[in-house]
Short mmCIF file of C-alpha atoms and ligand atoms in Angstrom, two decimals:
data_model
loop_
_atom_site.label_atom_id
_atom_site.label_comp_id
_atom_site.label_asym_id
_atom_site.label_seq_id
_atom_site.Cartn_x
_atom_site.Cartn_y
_atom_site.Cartn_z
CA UNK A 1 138.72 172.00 111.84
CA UNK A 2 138.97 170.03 114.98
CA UNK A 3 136.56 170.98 118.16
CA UNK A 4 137.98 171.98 120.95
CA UNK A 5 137.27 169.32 123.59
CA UNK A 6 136.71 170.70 127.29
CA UNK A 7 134.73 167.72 128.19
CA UNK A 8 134.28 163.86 127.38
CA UNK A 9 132.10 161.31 128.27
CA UNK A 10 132.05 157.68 128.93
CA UNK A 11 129.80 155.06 129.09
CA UNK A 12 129.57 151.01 128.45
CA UNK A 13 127.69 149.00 126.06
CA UNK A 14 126.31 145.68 125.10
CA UNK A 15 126.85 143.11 127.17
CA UNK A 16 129.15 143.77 130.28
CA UNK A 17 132.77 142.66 130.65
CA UNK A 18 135.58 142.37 133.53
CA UNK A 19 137.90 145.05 133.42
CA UNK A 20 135.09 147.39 132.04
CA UNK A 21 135.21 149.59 135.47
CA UNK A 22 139.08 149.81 134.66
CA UNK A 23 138.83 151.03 131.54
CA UNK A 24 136.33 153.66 132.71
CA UNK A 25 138.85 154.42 135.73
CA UNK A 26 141.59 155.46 133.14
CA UNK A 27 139.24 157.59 130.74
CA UNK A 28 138.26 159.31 133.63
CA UNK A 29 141.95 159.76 135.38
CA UNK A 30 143.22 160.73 131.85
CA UNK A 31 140.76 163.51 131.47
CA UNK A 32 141.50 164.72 135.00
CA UNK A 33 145.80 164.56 133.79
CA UNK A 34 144.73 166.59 130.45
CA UNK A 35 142.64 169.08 132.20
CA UNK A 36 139.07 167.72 130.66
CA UNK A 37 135.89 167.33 132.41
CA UNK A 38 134.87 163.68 132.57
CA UNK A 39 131.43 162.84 132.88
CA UNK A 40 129.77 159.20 132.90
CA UNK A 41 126.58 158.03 131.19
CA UNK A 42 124.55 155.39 132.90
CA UNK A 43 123.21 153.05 131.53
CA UNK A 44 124.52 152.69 127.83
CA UNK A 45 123.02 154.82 125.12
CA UNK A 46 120.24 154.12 126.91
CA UNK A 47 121.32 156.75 130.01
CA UNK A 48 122.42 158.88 126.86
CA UNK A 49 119.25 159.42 125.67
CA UNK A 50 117.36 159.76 129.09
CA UNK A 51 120.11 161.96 130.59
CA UNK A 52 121.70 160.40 133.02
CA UNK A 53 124.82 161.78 132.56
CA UNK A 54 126.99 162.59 135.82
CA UNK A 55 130.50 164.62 136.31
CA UNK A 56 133.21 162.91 137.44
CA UNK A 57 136.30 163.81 138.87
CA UNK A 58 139.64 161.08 139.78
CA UNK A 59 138.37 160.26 143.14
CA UNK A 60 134.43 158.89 141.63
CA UNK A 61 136.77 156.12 140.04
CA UNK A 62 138.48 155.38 143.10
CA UNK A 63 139.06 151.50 143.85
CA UNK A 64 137.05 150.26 140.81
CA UNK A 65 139.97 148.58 138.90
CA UNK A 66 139.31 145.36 140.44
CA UNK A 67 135.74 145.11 140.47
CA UNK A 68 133.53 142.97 137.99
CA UNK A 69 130.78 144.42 135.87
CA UNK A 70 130.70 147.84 135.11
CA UNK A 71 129.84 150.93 137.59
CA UNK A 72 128.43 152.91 134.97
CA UNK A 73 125.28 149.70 134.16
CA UNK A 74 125.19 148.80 130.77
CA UNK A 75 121.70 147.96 128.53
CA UNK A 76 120.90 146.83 125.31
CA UNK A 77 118.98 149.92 123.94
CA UNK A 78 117.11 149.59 120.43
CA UNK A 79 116.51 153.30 120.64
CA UNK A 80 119.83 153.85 119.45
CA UNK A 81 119.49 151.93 116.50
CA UNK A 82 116.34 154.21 114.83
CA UNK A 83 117.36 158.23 114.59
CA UNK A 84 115.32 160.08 116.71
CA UNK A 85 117.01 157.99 119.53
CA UNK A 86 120.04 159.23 118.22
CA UNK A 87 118.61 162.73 117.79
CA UNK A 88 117.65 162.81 121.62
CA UNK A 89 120.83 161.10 122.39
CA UNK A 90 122.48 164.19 120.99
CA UNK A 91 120.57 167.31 122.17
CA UNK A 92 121.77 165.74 125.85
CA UNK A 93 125.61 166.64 124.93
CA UNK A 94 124.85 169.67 124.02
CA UNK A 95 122.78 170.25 127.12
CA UNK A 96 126.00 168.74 129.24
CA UNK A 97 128.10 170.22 126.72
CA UNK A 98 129.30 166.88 125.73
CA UNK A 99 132.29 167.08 123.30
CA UNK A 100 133.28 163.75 122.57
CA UNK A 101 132.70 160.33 123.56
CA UNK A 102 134.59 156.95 124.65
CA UNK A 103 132.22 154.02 124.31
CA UNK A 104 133.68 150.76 125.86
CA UNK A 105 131.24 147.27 124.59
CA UNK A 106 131.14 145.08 120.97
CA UNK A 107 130.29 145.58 117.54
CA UNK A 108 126.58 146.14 117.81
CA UNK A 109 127.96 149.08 120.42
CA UNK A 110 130.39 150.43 117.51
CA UNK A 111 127.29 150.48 114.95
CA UNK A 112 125.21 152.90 117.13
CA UNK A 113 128.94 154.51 118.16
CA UNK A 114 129.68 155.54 114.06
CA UNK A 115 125.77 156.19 113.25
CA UNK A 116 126.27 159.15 115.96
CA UNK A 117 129.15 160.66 114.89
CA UNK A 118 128.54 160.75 111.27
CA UNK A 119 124.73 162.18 112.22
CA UNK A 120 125.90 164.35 114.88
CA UNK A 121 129.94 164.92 114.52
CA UNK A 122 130.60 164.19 117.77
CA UNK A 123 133.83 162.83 117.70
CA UNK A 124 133.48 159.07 119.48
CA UNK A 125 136.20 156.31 120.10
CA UNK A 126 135.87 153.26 120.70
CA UNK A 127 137.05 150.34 123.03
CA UNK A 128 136.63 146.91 122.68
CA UNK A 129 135.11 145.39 125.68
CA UNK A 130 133.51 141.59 125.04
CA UNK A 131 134.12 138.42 126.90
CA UNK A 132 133.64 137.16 123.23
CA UNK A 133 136.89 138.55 122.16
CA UNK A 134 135.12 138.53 118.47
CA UNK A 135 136.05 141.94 117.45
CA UNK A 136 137.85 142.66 114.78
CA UNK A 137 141.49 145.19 114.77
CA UNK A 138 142.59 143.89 118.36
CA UNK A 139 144.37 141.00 119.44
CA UNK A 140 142.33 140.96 122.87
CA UNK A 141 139.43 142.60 123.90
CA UNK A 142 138.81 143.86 127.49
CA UNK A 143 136.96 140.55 129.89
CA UNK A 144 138.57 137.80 127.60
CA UNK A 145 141.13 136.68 129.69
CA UNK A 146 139.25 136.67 132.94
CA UNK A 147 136.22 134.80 131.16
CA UNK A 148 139.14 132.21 130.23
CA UNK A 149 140.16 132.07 133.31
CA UNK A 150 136.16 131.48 134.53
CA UNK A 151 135.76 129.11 131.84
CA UNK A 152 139.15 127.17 132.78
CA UNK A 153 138.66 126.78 136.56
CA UNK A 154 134.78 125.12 136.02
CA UNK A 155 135.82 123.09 133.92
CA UNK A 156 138.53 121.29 135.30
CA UNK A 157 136.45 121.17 138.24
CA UNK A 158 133.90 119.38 135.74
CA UNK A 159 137.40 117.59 134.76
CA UNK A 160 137.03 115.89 138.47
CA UNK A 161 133.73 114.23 138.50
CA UNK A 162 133.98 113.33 135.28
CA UNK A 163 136.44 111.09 135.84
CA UNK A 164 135.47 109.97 139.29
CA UNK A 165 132.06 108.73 137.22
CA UNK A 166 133.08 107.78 133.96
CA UNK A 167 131.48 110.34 132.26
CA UNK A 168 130.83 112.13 129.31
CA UNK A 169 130.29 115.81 129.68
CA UNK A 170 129.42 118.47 127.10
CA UNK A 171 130.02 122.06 128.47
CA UNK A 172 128.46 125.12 126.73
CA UNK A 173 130.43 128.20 126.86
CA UNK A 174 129.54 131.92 125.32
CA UNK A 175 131.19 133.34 122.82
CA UNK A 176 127.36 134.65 120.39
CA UNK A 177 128.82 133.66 116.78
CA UNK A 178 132.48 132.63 117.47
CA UNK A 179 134.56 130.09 119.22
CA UNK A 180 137.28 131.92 120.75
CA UNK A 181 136.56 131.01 124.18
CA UNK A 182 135.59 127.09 123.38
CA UNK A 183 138.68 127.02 121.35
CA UNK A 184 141.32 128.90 124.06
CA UNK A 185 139.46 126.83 127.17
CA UNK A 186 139.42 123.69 125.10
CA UNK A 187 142.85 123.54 124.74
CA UNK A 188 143.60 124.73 128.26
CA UNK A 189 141.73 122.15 129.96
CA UNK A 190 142.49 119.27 128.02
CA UNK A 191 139.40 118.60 125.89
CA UNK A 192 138.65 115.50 124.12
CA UNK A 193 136.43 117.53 121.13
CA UNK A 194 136.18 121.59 120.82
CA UNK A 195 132.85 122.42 118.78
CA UNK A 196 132.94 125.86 117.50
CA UNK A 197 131.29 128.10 114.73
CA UNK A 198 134.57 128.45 112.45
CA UNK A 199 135.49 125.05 111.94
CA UNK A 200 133.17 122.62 109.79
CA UNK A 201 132.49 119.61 112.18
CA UNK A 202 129.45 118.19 112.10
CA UNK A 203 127.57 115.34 114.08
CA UNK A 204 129.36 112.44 112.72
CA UNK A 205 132.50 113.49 112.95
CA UNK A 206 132.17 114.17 116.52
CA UNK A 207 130.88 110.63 117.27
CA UNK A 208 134.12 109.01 115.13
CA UNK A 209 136.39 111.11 117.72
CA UNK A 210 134.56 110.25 120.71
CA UNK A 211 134.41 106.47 119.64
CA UNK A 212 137.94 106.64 118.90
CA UNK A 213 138.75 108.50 122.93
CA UNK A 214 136.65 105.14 123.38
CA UNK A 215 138.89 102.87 121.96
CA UNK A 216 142.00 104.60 122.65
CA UNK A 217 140.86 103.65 126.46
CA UNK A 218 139.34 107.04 127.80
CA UNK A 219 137.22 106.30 130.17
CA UNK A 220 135.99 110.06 130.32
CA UNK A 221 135.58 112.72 128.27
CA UNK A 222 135.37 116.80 127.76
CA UNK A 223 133.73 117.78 125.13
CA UNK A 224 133.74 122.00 124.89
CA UNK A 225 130.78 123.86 123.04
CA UNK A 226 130.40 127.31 121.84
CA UNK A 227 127.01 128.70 122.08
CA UNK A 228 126.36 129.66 118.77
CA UNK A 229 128.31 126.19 116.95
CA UNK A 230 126.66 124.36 113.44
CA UNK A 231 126.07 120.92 115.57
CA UNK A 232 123.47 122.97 117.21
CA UNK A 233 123.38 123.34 121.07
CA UNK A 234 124.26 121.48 124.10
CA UNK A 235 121.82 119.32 125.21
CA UNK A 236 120.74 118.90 121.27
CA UNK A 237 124.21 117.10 120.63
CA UNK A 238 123.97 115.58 123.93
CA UNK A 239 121.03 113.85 122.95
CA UNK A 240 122.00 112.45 119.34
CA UNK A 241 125.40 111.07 121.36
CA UNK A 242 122.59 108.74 123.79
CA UNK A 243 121.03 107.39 121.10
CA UNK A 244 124.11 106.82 119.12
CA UNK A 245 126.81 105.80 121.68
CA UNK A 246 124.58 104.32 124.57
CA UNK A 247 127.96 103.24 125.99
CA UNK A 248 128.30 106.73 127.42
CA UNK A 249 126.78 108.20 130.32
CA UNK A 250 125.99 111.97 129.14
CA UNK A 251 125.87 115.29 131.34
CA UNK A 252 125.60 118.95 130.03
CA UNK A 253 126.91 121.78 131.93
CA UNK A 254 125.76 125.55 130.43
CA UNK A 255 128.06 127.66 132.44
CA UNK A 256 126.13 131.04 130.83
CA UNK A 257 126.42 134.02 132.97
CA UNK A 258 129.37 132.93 135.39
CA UNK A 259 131.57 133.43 132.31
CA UNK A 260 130.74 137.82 132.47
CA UNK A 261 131.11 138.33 136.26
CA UNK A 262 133.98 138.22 138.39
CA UNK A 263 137.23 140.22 139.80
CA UNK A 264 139.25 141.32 136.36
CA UNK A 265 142.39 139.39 135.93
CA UNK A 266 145.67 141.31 135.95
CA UNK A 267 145.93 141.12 132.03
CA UNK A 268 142.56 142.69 131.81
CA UNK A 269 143.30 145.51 134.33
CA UNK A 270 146.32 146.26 132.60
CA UNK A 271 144.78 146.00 129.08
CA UNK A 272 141.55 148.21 129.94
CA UNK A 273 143.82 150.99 131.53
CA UNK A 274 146.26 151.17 128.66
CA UNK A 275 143.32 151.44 126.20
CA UNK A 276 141.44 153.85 128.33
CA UNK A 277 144.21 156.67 128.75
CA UNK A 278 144.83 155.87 124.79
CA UNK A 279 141.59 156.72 123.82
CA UNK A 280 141.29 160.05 125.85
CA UNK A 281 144.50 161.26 124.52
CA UNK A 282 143.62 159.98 121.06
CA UNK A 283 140.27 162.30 121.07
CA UNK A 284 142.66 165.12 121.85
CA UNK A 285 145.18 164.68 119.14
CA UNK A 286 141.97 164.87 117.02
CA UNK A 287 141.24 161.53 115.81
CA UNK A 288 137.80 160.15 115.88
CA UNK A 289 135.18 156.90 114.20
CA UNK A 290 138.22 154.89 115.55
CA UNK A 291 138.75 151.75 117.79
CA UNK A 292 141.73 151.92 120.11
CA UNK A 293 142.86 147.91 119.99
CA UNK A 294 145.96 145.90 120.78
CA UNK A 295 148.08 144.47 118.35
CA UNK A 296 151.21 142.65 118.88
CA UNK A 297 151.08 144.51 122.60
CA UNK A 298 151.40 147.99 121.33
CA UNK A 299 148.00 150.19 121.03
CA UNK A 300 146.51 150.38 117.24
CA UNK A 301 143.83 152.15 115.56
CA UNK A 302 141.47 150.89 113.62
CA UNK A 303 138.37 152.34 111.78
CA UNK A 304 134.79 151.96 113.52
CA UNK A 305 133.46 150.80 110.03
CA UNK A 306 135.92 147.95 109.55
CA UNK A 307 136.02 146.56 113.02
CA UNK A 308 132.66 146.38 112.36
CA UNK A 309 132.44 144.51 108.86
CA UNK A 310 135.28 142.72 109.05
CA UNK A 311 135.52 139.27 111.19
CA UNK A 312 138.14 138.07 114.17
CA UNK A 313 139.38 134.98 112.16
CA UNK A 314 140.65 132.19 114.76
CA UNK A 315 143.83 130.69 114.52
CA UNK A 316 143.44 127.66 112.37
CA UNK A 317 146.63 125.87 113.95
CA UNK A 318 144.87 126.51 117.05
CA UNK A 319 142.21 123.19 116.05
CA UNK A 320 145.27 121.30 114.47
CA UNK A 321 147.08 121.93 117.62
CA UNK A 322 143.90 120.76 119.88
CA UNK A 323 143.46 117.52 117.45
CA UNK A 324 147.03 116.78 118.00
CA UNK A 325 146.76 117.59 121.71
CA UNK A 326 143.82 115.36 122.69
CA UNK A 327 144.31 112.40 121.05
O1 F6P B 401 128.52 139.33 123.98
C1 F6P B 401 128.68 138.79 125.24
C2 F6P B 401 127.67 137.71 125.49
O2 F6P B 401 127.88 137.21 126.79
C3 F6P B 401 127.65 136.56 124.47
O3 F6P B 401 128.69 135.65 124.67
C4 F6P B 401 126.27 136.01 124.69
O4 F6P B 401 125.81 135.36 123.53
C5 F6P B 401 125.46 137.23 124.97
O5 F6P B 401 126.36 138.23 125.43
C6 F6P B 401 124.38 137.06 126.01
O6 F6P B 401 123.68 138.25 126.11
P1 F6P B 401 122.64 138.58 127.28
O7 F6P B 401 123.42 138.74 128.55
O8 F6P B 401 121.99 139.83 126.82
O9 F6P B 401 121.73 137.40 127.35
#
C-alpha cells in the first residue's frame, strides 16, 4: 500500500546547476497547491544526515527563479555512499516526519537517491539537474542551456582575439565523461575541431584538420575540448600541436567554473519548474525510484536504476554536421 504523504522534502546534489533554485521553487509551491508540508535539506545528503532540514512554506521560495546556484547548498557527501550514512540519513525523516523526497543533481546523486529508498522505502524522485546534460531518460537536464549559453558567449569573445592575433586557441569546457557541451558550443561558435569523449579522434587526426584549416587559408582557429576527451587535456594537446605545427601560435583557455554559475536562462526556468511541480504530484499519485525527464517536450518517467546504467548517447550527425560545418 502507498504511504500517505503529509510532507516532502527537497534538497540538491552533486555538483550545482542554473535553474536548480527554480526547480526547488516549484517543489515547494506544488506542495503548498496540494496541501503538503515542504521542507528543504541543506546541504545535499550531507544536511540529510546532520539535520538540517527546515520547513518551508510558498513565500521561503520567493524570487529565487532567476538566481544561479542553488539556495538550499549542495556537497559531495561520501557518507551517503556507505549505510550507516544512509541509516542516519533516515532516522532524520522520521524525526521531521519526512515522507518522501525530491532530489534535484546527476547520476552519482540518483545512486545514493535508489540505495535509500530500497533500504528505507522512502519513496524518492528524482530530477535531473547537471550542466553536463549526461543523464540518461531526458532530452535536457536542468543548467544545460544556460552553461551553453556561458560556454557560447566566452568563446566567441575568444573568437575576437583570436583572429585579431592569428591564433590558435584550444578551449576546455566541462562536461566529466561526455561531450555534450564541446559538441553543442562547438557547433554554435563556429569551431575549427570539437574533441570529445564519444567520438574516436586521436592526435593525428587533429593535426591533418588543423593543417588542412592551414591550407584552406585560416589564419585562426577554435579548437573546443571536453574535459574528460581520449587526446588527453588542454594544455597536453596544446603542447604536442607546438612541437608538431610550429607554424601556429598556441593559447589554452580552461573556462572551468564560469560554465556552473550564472542567472538561469528562460529554457532552464521553464524546464526546472515544469519538472519540479511534476515530481511533487508524481509522489502523490504514488510513484516512486523514478526520474521525472523531458522527452520530446512532454514530461517522462524513467526508472532511477536505468538512468543510472544506461548512457546519454550524442547525436552522431551532430560531428558529421560540425565536419561539414567547419571546413
Ligand atoms: O558535473 C558537473 C561538473 O561541473 C562536471 O562538468 C565537472 O567535471 C565536475 O562537475 C567538477 O566538479 P567539482 O565542482 O566538484 O570540481
Amino acid at each position: 500500500m502507498n504511504r500517505i504523504i503529509k510532507k516532502i522534502a527537497v534538497l540538491t546534489s552533486g555538483g550545482d546547476a542554473p535553474g536548480m533554485n527554480a526547480a526547488i521553487r516549484a517543489v515547494v509551491r506544488a506542495c503548498v497547491y496540494h496541501n503538503i508540508v515542504p521542507v528543504g535539506v541543506y546541504e545535499g545528503y550531507k544536511g540529510l544526515i546532520e539535520g538540517k532540514i527546515r520547513e518551508m512554506n510558498a513565500r521561503s521560495v520567493a524570487n529565487i527563479i532567476g538566481l544561479g546556484g542553488t539556495f538550499l547548498k549542495s556537497a559531495r557527501c561520501l557518507e551517503f555512499y556507505h549505510k550507516e550514512g544512509r541509516e542516519q540519513a533516515y532516522n532524520q525523516c522520521c524525526e521531521h516526519d519526512i515522507d518522501a523526497m525530491v532530489v534535484i543533481g546527476g547520476d552519482g546523486s540518483f545512486t545514493g537517491a535508489q540505495l535509500f529508498e530500497q533500504e528505507f522505502n522512502i519513496p524518492v524522485i528524482g530530477i535531473p539537474g547537471t550542466i553536463d546534460n549526461d543523464i540518461y531518460g531526458t532530452d535536457v537536464t536542468i543548467g544545460y542551456d544556460t552553461a551553453l549559453n556561458t560556454v557560447i558567449d566566452a568563446v566567441d569573445k575568444i573568437r575576437d582575439t583570436a583572429t585579431s592575433h592569428s591564433r590558435l586557441f584550444f578551449i576546455e569546457v566541462m562536461g566529466r565523461n561526455s561531450g555534450f557541451i564541446a559538441l553543442n558550443t562547438g557547433i554554435g561558435a563556429g569551431a575549427e575541431e570539437i574533441l570529445i569523449p564519444e567520438a574516436q579522434r586521436g592526435t593525428e587526426s587533429l593535426l591533418a584538420s588543423l593543417e588542412r584549416s592551414h591550407k584552406a587559408g585560416k589564419t585562426s582557429s577554435i579548437v573546443l575540448v571536453a574535459e574528460g576527451g581520449k587526446v588527453g587535456r588542454s594544455f597536453d594537446i596544446a603542447d604536442v600541436v607546438k612541437e608538431k605545427l610550429p607554424d601556429y601560435e598556441v593559447k589554452v583557455t580552461i573556462l572551468g567554473h564560469i560554465q556552473r554559475g550564472g542567472r538561469p536562462s528562460c529554457q532552464d526556468r521553464v524546464l526546472a519548474t515544469r519538472l519540479g511541480v511534476t515530481a511533487v504530484e508524481a509522489l502523490l499519485e504514488g510513484k516512486k525510484g523514478v526520474m521525472v525527464g523531458m522527452s520530446h517536450n512532454k514530461t517522462t518517467f524513467v526508472s532511477l536504476s536505468t538512468a543510472i546504467t544506461k548512457q546519454n548517447q550524442i547525436d552522431n550527425h551532430l560531428l558529421h554536421v560540425a565536419d561539414i560545418a567547419s571546413t
